[in-house]
Amino acid sequence: MSDEMTSATFTEQEWSHFEKKSLNQTEADELRDWSRFEAKTLNEECGLFGVWGHPDAARLTYFGLHALQHRGQEGAGILVNNNGKLNRHRGLGLVTEVFRHEKDLEELTGSSAIGHVRYATAGSANINNIQPFQFEFHDGSLGLAHNGNLTNAQSLRCELEKSGAIFSSNSDTEILMHLIRRSHHPEFMGRVKEALNTVKGGFAYLIMTENSIVAALDPNGFRPLSIGKMSNGALVVASETCAFDVVGATWIQDVQPGEIIEINDDGIHVDQFTDSTNMTICSMEYIYFARPDSNIAGVNVHTARKRSGKILAQEAKIDADIVIGVPNSSLSAASGYAEESGLPYEMGLIKNQYVARTFIQPTQELREQGVRMKLSAVRGVVEGKRVIMVDDSIVRGTTSRRIVKLLKDAGAAEVHVAIASPALKYPCFYGIDIQDRDELIAATHTTDEIREAIGADSLTYLSQSGLVEAIGHDKLCLSYFDGEYPTPLYDYEADYLESLAKNGLK
Amino acid sequence: MSDEMTSATFTEQEWSHFEKKSLNQTEADELRDWSRFEAKTLNEECGLFGVWGHPDAARLTYFGLHALQHRGQEGAGILVNNNGKLNRHRGLGLVTEVFRHEKDLEELTGSSAIGHVRYATAGSANINNIQPFQFEFHDGSLGLAHNGNLTNAQSLRCELEKSGAIFSSNSDTEILMHLIRRSHHPEFMGRVKEALNTVKGGFAYLIMTENSIVAALDPNGFRPLSIGKMSNGALVVASETCAFDVVGATWIQDVQPGEIIEINDDGIHVDQFTDSTNMTICSMEYIYFARPDSNIAGVNVHTARKRSGKILAQEAKIDADIVIGVPNSSLSAASGYAEESGLPYEMGLIKNQYVARTFIQPTQELREQGVRMKLSAVRGVVEGKRVIMVDDSIVRGTTSRRIVKLLKDAGAAEVHVAIASPALKYPCFYGIDIQDRDELIAATHTTDEIREAIGADSLTYLSQSGLVEAIGHDKLCLSYFDGEYPTPLYDYEADYLESLAKNGLK
Amino acid sequence: MSDEMTSATFTEQEWSHFEKKSLNQTEADELRDWSRFEAKTLNEECGLFGVWGHPDAARLTYFGLHALQHRGQEGAGILVNNNGKLNRHRGLGLVTEVFRHEKDLEELTGSSAIGHVRYATAGSANINNIQPFQFEFHDGSLGLAHNGNLTNAQSLRCELEKSGAIFSSNSDTEILMHLIRRSHHPEFMGRVKEALNTVKGGFAYLIMTENSIVAALDPNGFRPLSIGKMSNGALVVASETCAFDVVGATWIQDVQPGEIIEINDDGIHVDQFTDSTNMTICSMEYIYFARPDSNIAGVNVHTARKRSGKILAQEAKIDADIVIGVPNSSLSAASGYAEESGLPYEMGLIKNQYVARTFIQPTQELREQGVRMKLSAVRGVVEGKRVIMVDDSIVRGTTSRRIVKLLKDAGAAEVHVAIASPALKYPCFYGIDIQDRDELIAATHTTDEIREAIGADSLTYLSQSGLVEAIGHDKLCLSYFDGEYPTPLYDYEADYLESLAKNGLK
Amino acid sequence: MSDEMTSATFTEQEWSHFEKKSLNQTEADELRDWSRFEAKTLNEECGLFGVWGHPDAARLTYFGLHALQHRGQEGAGILVNNNGKLNRHRGLGLVTEVFRHEKDLEELTGSSAIGHVRYATAGSANINNIQPFQFEFHDGSLGLAHNGNLTNAQSLRCELEKSGAIFSSNSDTEILMHLIRRSHHPEFMGRVKEALNTVKGGFAYLIMTENSIVAALDPNGFRPLSIGKMSNGALVVASETCAFDVVGATWIQDVQPGEIIEINDDGIHVDQFTDSTNMTICSMEYIYFARPDSNIAGVNVHTARKRSGKILAQEAKIDADIVIGVPNSSLSAASGYAEESGLPYEMGLIKNQYVARTFIQPTQELREQGVRMKLSAVRGVVEGKRVIMVDDSIVRGTTSRRIVKLLKDAGAAEVHVAIASPALKYPCFYGIDIQDRDELIAATHTTDEIREAIGADSLTYLSQSGLVEAIGHDKLCLSYFDGEYPTPLYDYEADYLESLAKNGLK
């Protein structure tokens, strides 16, 4: 081990830097919250589902949201429209926890519905923030659900409050409704368009009116949103196409950047709230977030991941015995790598299928003895082998370090970490929960430093061009890798520049 | 389609035969109970874990039971020994549901513990049946946990009741304690041996006394039971070795058929309660029940399964494009099949990772439109392809039929079902929940009839010799396949012969 | 029985008129909801409690709200001020249900707090309506709690919404905050005064600012609100003085009509938001709502009730054997009646002390056999006796009818109903839940008709002058009895006049 | 204050003697557990209810148990007989907590039922001890419920265990079933009689067989047990007659000491298991336990209590202004005292009707400031008055001391405590939870010492002859007052004599 490497080896103090946001959070990563472990702190904000024209609208939405559960596990809600009267059930937890009893759905009578699953940061797991929001005015009712993140939310909210607005949540979603209600445009759709042109950033909205569902997507189309049709003619809209399969619907079209679409008894009416559009789909949807059976912009996610594994194998030829994937999100890429490299694809890591959101923690003493609740290395598979461990990404590095150790403890001779995406160096402001570069190990460390830190024998990332090739189109937001943001950052600009300066980058 | 085939096609009425035991159960298979779906009605009775000589005995047992959760999901319990005083917490549900709060473990102070996870048939999901059992006598306390099934339970219970015994559960486990208490042998271990020689069938017992844990295994060793050691010298005992990894223990020996082992502060003392032993480990442990990272009788389960897939590929050469496994239990065999056949191993079926024990059901109308909560076929993978679908076993055939349909609906050109074990034709009386041949489609139908019934283009089973070769030794109970039971059937004999007669077999 | 009487006997159809609002509600009166039974559908809107300057502010508020529990059982909440930062816990149910765990209070750190108990009509038992409300603005935080009913809420809300306001509850409480936030007065207290002069009706408000509690009472002082002091100097404010005793505080002053009082570290600062005041305290507070150990405007409630019983005995001399009260609210008046009349005061009705908010209902068949869950007549006491049954009021008459039947079934020779207040004929618009004359049997029936309807041998009401004499002052709202409302009715005017017209009254 | 008095004044250390059993218990008395406060540590063991021949047997039992709730609040259960098949629901908590959902009753189909409410000491609030017990044998099923306490339970249990019996609870109820099952008598009723003649002490049993309910009472008839009839002919049996009223049944006979009664489709068949009987009904049933509307041995409880107050007033003429009772159990006696003495009966203490089994506790600091959750003194009533406070009994004295202080803090000039029963000096072994004389302040202190200790201006007890006169018959167990036990004490004898010796009494 060279001096250089030695110096790159992180002390516990240095590791704690990456874990500093909250040590309890680190515990959580390891032990408590399965979903966060899965997500490795990269959390999607939300998933949307809507249905128009079906007698079982709420139940369909329940199934649709369950298929979108991976997009948000902190809360869920369904709002129905029963002949113009809105009604809602929402709560904290998984869809199956929020809708626990048959009556929870039965009471949601109505032939159209919108639903939402939400990821929320620990501090704000507040029922008030769970969507869809419902607004009851003397002149009518509206429902609202949102996936994404506004970049000018703070300044809009401040401005609105100064003129007397009262917000009932600390979610930025509510802003759109204040803008709609304060617009002086004579028609509802005109007011919505005005509001959509005022908010900035990444957003997919579903609005339930008394006689329609309105769907809208930001001018960059950061988040996916698609429309499907059921055999009885009912129309559905969902963040991912996997939700269509679960309810037996067929994809018919994607909502395009800058579009505002009205769905009602007359069918689908497509309009634009702006012509100034530039499609840049979030590349992390392909890499990590979306379900492998979803198609985004016509590209199957599993196929894109498998291709990323193949290209990674071409880019990085590693001398090893077997290829394993970190379950579950990296299995596609791993099988691609194995196929391309000709090495056997093995099940070297297995996941305990009996997951729980809350585990009782081991004592400190037990932790040292190695309690492993969720992931186990299969000694019979990895012992004495040179292992290529394919993963989709590295955020803080803490999880990678633990998995490498798991494999080595089980007797792996070498562990070569192959990441099926480029290094994550820059935060996201359009709907993924990383807004601080300090959380990203690759923002401040070289690949070799990271390799040393996670204890791997080698560390390889997929190139950015390799990623684009794997996905098959370039209408992508790749700012996490290269820092090139496709829009101004508005309220985030100042803090972001400061964060770059702190790291001596700009 | 030939006449023969047409006649073999099952009507709904015929299918309902296989589902007749309880139609609600069929619903459950599909929709309600994830764990049962997983298990396809083949349910293990129990999992055992014990620890002697560790200050965190209860917490270690909690982690150990979690690793054994796949062996029983209906209830769990932990009994601790705190300097001779026994204390217990038990409940219905998963380990993480029964032990929900830190205090549930904190109150279980003590340096030794035994724990149990239990599968129970629907009717008897009764807290009284949840183990470990605890007995408080004027002359001391005892704890008891059991994995297996006694073949002479009914006659023993009847005999005991006639002489005044009162049972507090309808589990057969309690019988051993009545036998121990009624033995006139002057020493405790002598009384236990007498009792062990009276009960027949498959059994692994853990008894907690005030100063030891006693482990015992039936003379055939149907169920696995192993002993491990922690770095601090604490001894652990578990149904599967995967539970050792989770607590950082190392395997040291298996409990052998006919052994009675006392574990106390002096270490391990091995004795035999009988010399008349004949090792016949349950082959279904390798095929389906055990976790892939466990070793049984020195053989890694994943490795055995992967070998079974390879041998299956040698035995059955199928002209196809891709190989997929049914997640999760068949993935090892599928990758073995792919590797041997040279066909690409693909992720053609994905499982929704957000499982729940209770789902709200779709209405009948929605079911017809295709609500699929747990398993999805990946259209982008299977469309237009000739698919080899590897599964570990077929019980009633209902699940296979549904998965084949899922794949065909997603565009698979052909679906060839390859089963990595021989056809299940005979019930088990030693601890697996199939005691009625009517539940087994292969007991009364030819392979071609089954193929037709499940809608597959071909159906292949692994040969019995192939299975033995894959596992690597022949000290196996294979009675499910050939009807050759290694022991008398005692109380079951009469009913079983009648069931065979009914099917015109003997 | 005379023809006249016969014609006055209500048919079941006629009775159902008084129960028509909701038949389920009638069931509830009898069987389900003990608190509603108690209240006989006369429901107070709320109770308020606040404390400034005590390290255990939340815990004191918990105890204070428990003492005020009779003023509202549908929900409760506590909001604390921790050095300018507000924090809140609220929920549906009784105080002891909402604050179930020690941590519920422990997390409410802070040296000042306001709390609220709420009665809510069935339809709106919505967590969003539970107070105190908490508002987080970019420029600070505010808490708000309210007891009373605004008479111009509907028009204010409509007007506010038209100018873009979004309400997050359907409570009228939120209106005040919108008015405060939209005021252009340069100072906070000036904005509050402006808002207080805009709302009309009955209101007692507590506002938590970052550095004070503001208490305000409507110009008529319909609802009681008092200020007390603890031995350590902490100041408390409560709807009733009984809450002072429970926390060991001493009464120092009542909040007067039109007053706005700021309580902060400098002590109490009294101001007026209007000079146009006219004290008319709700007389039902003395008759029914308030706890007997409270003092309102210097008059002890038990003493006023006992006096009302005495004066009733003077006004109505009834030839009978014993006097009994309907537990618990009428026991004071009954003992006064007994003392004045010289008849023995007996326990002829007893209440099951094991109350529950939800009882499982008897089947129809059992109801006919006489299931009586909450109130029993004591046969040994009433058998063969001429009984004077003292009650505080009659609303719909259904409860009185049932109690008279209970007594007769237990063998009472005669039952003379003596009501310790005048007949209730007119609705309340200032905070009691009767806004429809149809609910009041005395609005449309003569005393003799009512007597016949409830099956009593005689029925006597206290005179209005007797009531005033019993209370001891005339600064009272007596509109329930004489229809003379001390303020304009604003939004209620039109509906009310229509309801009078319907009954042929005006 | 004289030296004598000073020396009699208890120090905190001395008080703590009476509270020593568990300081937490003292907390509980004051704050936590309303029912225990009520009971002042005198806890009844149980209440029984049964019904034969009614389609709604379980529901009737639910209502009956609710009426008997005061006899046991720790757990409840109902066991039904559905054409010979037994089924049961039981749980910890109040009847309304155990039977929370309609389905809890609906699932208990059957035309006969027995039910039980149980008081349990803190340590053994174990679901296994909740009755009725259910026993399933290969030759049939039995249910069993018990009110009372066996005096030879310990020796019987030990003897049974030595011959191989296994107990599933630590309740003494199970013993009877072991005795029945081990009897060699050829007929069931013969076996039951043998068993009843083996157990000693106080017991009322209900046994559910497949075709009857068997009721039996100990030879002294310590506990009440009565039989009633419904209008449809169904027969009911209950610990107190108040449970008959609630279900619309009429009393027909009491179960007499030594009787064994079989209730089945043929009606009531009365037999004796022994002729050696001697009726000594527990006098505390009249004084404290039973509900005022119950009749025991033909005497109404309220009437007996009112008479005890009158006789107390004759025996102890106290110069005072008003009479108040401690709610709720002493109100009858207080009104009797007032009537006899000619003093006004006032409501000087009121109870918060919103009771809860668990209150969050005040901090130590708040306790000193006087948090009073459950009982309040009415200042307007007691201020400046010489008060006679009537209570039914004094156990440890801690509660009396607190109530006296409450009254003095509210301004009472003098507080004279008048107890409507003789001083409690001796423990009970037949079903009341006082088996240790150390818990009884009167066992070791003179009346004047107690008076001083509780801070009263005078303290008077009813004479024993006065109590007998008030009740109206002398078939009573008065051993609490005079130490004359009507039976041998068996297993308790040795400990009891030692306890007397310790106090220098025998």
PDB file of C-alpha atoms in Angstrom, chain B residues 94-214:
ATOM      1  CA  LEU B  94     -43.232 -11.031  11.834  1.00  0.00           C
ATOM      2  CA  VAL B  95     -40.299 -10.704  14.202  1.00  0.00           C
ATOM      3  CA  THR B  96     -40.184  -6.970  13.557  1.00  0.00           C
ATOM      4  CA  GLU B  97     -43.880  -6.711  14.315  1.00  0.00           C
ATOM      5  CA  VAL B  98     -43.740  -8.736  17.518  1.00  0.00           C
ATOM      6  CA  PHE B  99     -40.647  -6.860  18.713  1.00  0.00           C
ATOM      7  CA  ARG B 100     -41.611  -3.381  17.707  1.00  0.00           C
ATOM      8  CA  HIS B 101     -40.237  -1.297  20.517  1.00  0.00           C
ATOM      9  CA  GLU B 102     -36.857  -1.123  22.131  1.00  0.00           C
ATOM     10  CA  LYS B 103     -38.443  -1.970  25.471  1.00  0.00           C
ATOM     11  CA  ASP B 104     -39.703  -5.303  24.071  1.00  0.00           C
ATOM     12  CA  LEU B 105     -36.082  -6.408  24.045  1.00  0.00           C
ATOM     13  CA  GLU B 106     -34.836  -4.365  26.981  1.00  0.00           C
ATOM     14  CA  GLU B 107     -37.230  -6.105  29.297  1.00  0.00           C
ATOM     15  CA  LEU B 108     -35.785  -9.461  28.274  1.00  0.00           C
ATOM     16  CA  THR B 109     -32.681  -9.219  30.421  1.00  0.00           C
ATOM     17  CA  GLY B 110     -30.596 -12.376  30.661  1.00  0.00           C
ATOM     18  CA  SER B 111     -27.485 -13.989  29.322  1.00  0.00           C
ATOM     19  CA  SER B 112     -29.182 -16.836  27.499  1.00  0.00           C
ATOM     20  CA  ALA B 113     -32.234 -17.080  25.309  1.00  0.00           C
ATOM     21  CA  ILE B 114     -34.156 -19.282  22.929  1.00  0.00           C
ATOM     22  CA  GLY B 115     -36.366 -17.972  20.155  1.00  0.00           C
ATOM     23  CA  HIS B 116     -38.821 -19.299  17.654  1.00  0.00           C
ATOM     24  CA  VAL B 117     -40.553 -18.237  14.450  1.00  0.00           C
ATOM     25  CA  ARG B 118     -43.694 -20.120  13.585  1.00  0.00           C
ATOM     26  CA  TYR B 119     -45.792 -20.823  10.571  1.00  0.00           C
ATOM     27  CA  ALA B 120     -49.373 -21.621  11.499  1.00  0.00           C
ATOM     28  CA  THR B 121     -52.342 -22.661   9.448  1.00  0.00           C
ATOM     29  CA  ALA B 122     -55.022 -19.973   9.217  1.00  0.00           C
ATOM     30  CA  GLY B 123     -57.352 -21.495  11.773  1.00  0.00           C
ATOM     31  CA  SER B 124     -54.914 -21.671  14.574  1.00  0.00           C
ATOM     32  CA  ALA B 125     -53.255 -18.288  14.448  1.00  0.00           C
ATOM     33  CA  ASN B 126     -53.676 -18.250  18.186  1.00  0.00           C
ATOM     34  CA  ILE B 127     -51.348 -16.531  20.580  1.00  0.00           C
ATOM     35  CA  ASN B 128     -51.455 -19.619  22.787  1.00  0.00           C
ATOM     36  CA  ASN B 129     -49.625 -21.588  20.107  1.00  0.00           C
ATOM     37  CA  ILE B 130     -46.777 -19.132  19.706  1.00  0.00           C
ATOM     38  CA  GLN B 131     -43.499 -20.476  21.040  1.00  0.00           C
ATOM     39  CA  PRO B 132     -41.236 -20.699  22.981  1.00  0.00           C
ATOM     40  CA  PHE B 133     -43.565 -22.155  25.575  1.00  0.00           C
ATOM     41  CA  GLN B 134     -42.854 -21.266  29.161  1.00  0.00           C
ATOM     42  CA  PHE B 135     -43.678 -23.550  32.090  1.00  0.00           C
ATOM     43  CA  GLU B 136     -43.620 -22.409  35.684  1.00  0.00           C
ATOM     44  CA  PHE B 137     -43.654 -25.204  38.246  1.00  0.00           C
ATOM     45  CA  HIS B 138     -43.402 -25.046  42.013  1.00  0.00           C
ATOM     46  CA  ASP B 139     -40.048 -26.739  41.607  1.00  0.00           C
ATOM     47  CA  GLY B 140     -38.627 -24.680  38.750  1.00  0.00           C
ATOM     48  CA  SER B 141     -39.110 -23.255  35.272  1.00  0.00           C
ATOM     49  CA  LEU B 142     -38.638 -24.573  31.739  1.00  0.00           C
ATOM     50  CA  GLY B 143     -38.840 -23.151  28.227  1.00  0.00           C
ATOM     51  CA  LEU B 144     -39.494 -25.153  25.075  1.00  0.00           C
ATOM     52  CA  ALA B 145     -39.371 -24.535  21.322  1.00  0.00           C
ATOM     53  CA  HIS B 146     -39.905 -26.991  18.508  1.00  0.00           C
ATOM     54  CA  ASN B 147     -39.427 -27.308  14.741  1.00  0.00           C
ATOM     55  CA  GLY B 148     -40.972 -30.296  13.026  1.00  0.00           C
ATOM     56  CA  ASN B 149     -44.020 -32.477  13.169  1.00  0.00           C
ATOM     57  CA  LEU B 150     -44.706 -35.483  15.379  1.00  0.00           C
ATOM     58  CA  THR B 151     -46.314 -38.502  13.711  1.00  0.00           C
ATOM     59  CA  ASN B 152     -47.734 -39.924  16.940  1.00  0.00           C
ATOM     60  CA  ALA B 153     -48.937 -36.656  18.489  1.00  0.00           C
ATOM     61  CA  GLN B 154     -52.623 -37.474  18.346  1.00  0.00           C
ATOM     62  CA  SER B 155     -52.386 -40.802  20.134  1.00  0.00           C
ATOM     63  CA  LEU B 156     -49.953 -39.457  22.751  1.00  0.00           C
ATOM     64  CA  ARG B 157     -52.203 -36.504  23.512  1.00  0.00           C
ATOM     65  CA  CYS B 158     -55.257 -38.664  23.846  1.00  0.00           C
ATOM     66  CA  GLU B 159     -53.465 -41.051  26.188  1.00  0.00           C
ATOM     67  CA  LEU B 160     -52.128 -38.195  28.316  1.00  0.00           C
ATOM     68  CA  GLU B 161     -55.533 -36.533  28.623  1.00  0.00           C
ATOM     69  CA  LYS B 162     -57.094 -39.775  29.703  1.00  0.00           C
ATOM     70  CA  SER B 163     -54.747 -39.769  32.665  1.00  0.00           C
ATOM     71  CA  GLY B 164     -55.676 -36.189  33.639  1.00  0.00           C
ATOM     72  CA  ALA B 165     -53.332 -34.023  31.582  1.00  0.00           C
ATOM     73  CA  ILE B 166     -54.618 -30.600  30.520  1.00  0.00           C
ATOM     74  CA  PHE B 167     -53.138 -29.049  27.371  1.00  0.00           C
ATOM     75  CA  SER B 168     -53.034 -25.289  27.019  1.00  0.00           C
ATOM     76  CA  SER B 169     -52.421 -25.159  23.267  1.00  0.00           C
ATOM     77  CA  ASN B 170     -53.336 -27.232  20.257  1.00  0.00           C
ATOM     78  CA  SER B 171     -49.703 -27.431  19.201  1.00  0.00           C
ATOM     79  CA  ASP B 172     -48.047 -30.840  19.436  1.00  0.00           C
ATOM     80  CA  THR B 173     -45.028 -29.254  21.069  1.00  0.00           C
ATOM     81  CA  GLU B 174     -46.533 -29.330  24.555  1.00  0.00           C
ATOM     82  CA  ILE B 175     -46.594 -33.152  24.486  1.00  0.00           C
ATOM     83  CA  LEU B 176     -42.871 -33.389  25.166  1.00  0.00           C
ATOM     84  CA  MET B 177     -43.252 -31.410  28.411  1.00  0.00           C
ATOM     85  CA  HIS B 178     -46.057 -33.642  29.685  1.00  0.00           C
ATOM     86  CA  LEU B 179     -43.884 -36.684  28.962  1.00  0.00           C
ATOM     87  CA  ILE B 180     -40.920 -35.133  30.769  1.00  0.00           C
ATOM     88  CA  ARG B 181     -43.028 -34.210  33.821  1.00  0.00           C
ATOM     89  CA  ARG B 182     -44.562 -37.671  34.035  1.00  0.00           C
ATOM     90  CA  SER B 183     -41.299 -39.547  33.635  1.00  0.00           C
ATOM     91  CA  HIS B 184     -40.096 -41.172  36.813  1.00  0.00           C
ATOM     92  CA  HIS B 185     -36.417 -41.062  35.880  1.00  0.00           C
ATOM     93  CA  PRO B 186     -34.489 -39.576  38.804  1.00  0.00           C
ATOM     94  CA  GLU B 187     -32.536 -37.034  36.680  1.00  0.00           C
ATOM     95  CA  PHE B 188     -33.779 -34.294  34.421  1.00  0.00           C
ATOM     96  CA  MET B 189     -31.703 -35.347  31.401  1.00  0.00           C
ATOM     97  CA  GLY B 190     -32.905 -38.894  31.884  1.00  0.00           C
ATOM     98  CA  ARG B 191     -36.504 -37.704  31.847  1.00  0.00           C
ATOM     99  CA  VAL B 192     -35.872 -35.731  28.666  1.00  0.00           C
ATOM    100  CA  LYS B 193     -34.304 -38.755  26.959  1.00  0.00           C
ATOM    101  CA  GLU B 194     -37.256 -40.919  27.899  1.00  0.00           C
ATOM    102  CA  ALA B 195     -39.602 -38.322  26.432  1.00  0.00           C
ATOM    103  CA  LEU B 196     -37.532 -37.999  23.228  1.00  0.00           C
ATOM    104  CA  ASN B 197     -37.726 -41.735  22.718  1.00  0.00           C
ATOM    105  CA  THR B 198     -41.516 -41.622  23.044  1.00  0.00           C
ATOM    106  CA  VAL B 199     -42.246 -38.962  20.421  1.00  0.00           C
ATOM    107  CA  LYS B 200     -41.940 -39.974  16.749  1.00  0.00           C
ATOM    108  CA  GLY B 201     -41.527 -38.065  13.494  1.00  0.00           C
ATOM    109  CA  GLY B 202     -39.479 -34.985  12.668  1.00  0.00           C
ATOM    110  CA  PHE B 203     -38.347 -32.783  15.530  1.00  0.00           C
ATOM    111  CA  ALA B 204     -35.685 -30.339  16.516  1.00  0.00           C
ATOM    112  CA  TYR B 205     -36.154 -29.158  20.100  1.00  0.00           C
ATOM    113  CA  LEU B 206     -34.595 -26.421  22.186  1.00  0.00           C
ATOM    114  CA  ILE B 207     -35.274 -26.629  25.933  1.00  0.00           C
ATOM    115  CA  MET B 208     -34.281 -23.813  28.238  1.00  0.00           C
ATOM    116  CA  THR B 209     -33.642 -25.013  31.763  1.00  0.00           C
ATOM    117  CA  GLU B 210     -32.562 -22.808  34.632  1.00  0.00           C
ATOM    118  CA  ASN B 211     -28.894 -23.549  33.893  1.00  0.00           C
ATOM    119  CA  SER B 212     -28.619 -24.816  30.324  1.00  0.00           C
ATOM    120  CA  ILE B 213     -30.016 -25.040  26.824  1.00  0.00           C
ATOM    121  CA  VAL B 214     -30.777 -28.549  25.664  1.00  0.00           C
TER     122      VAL B 214
END
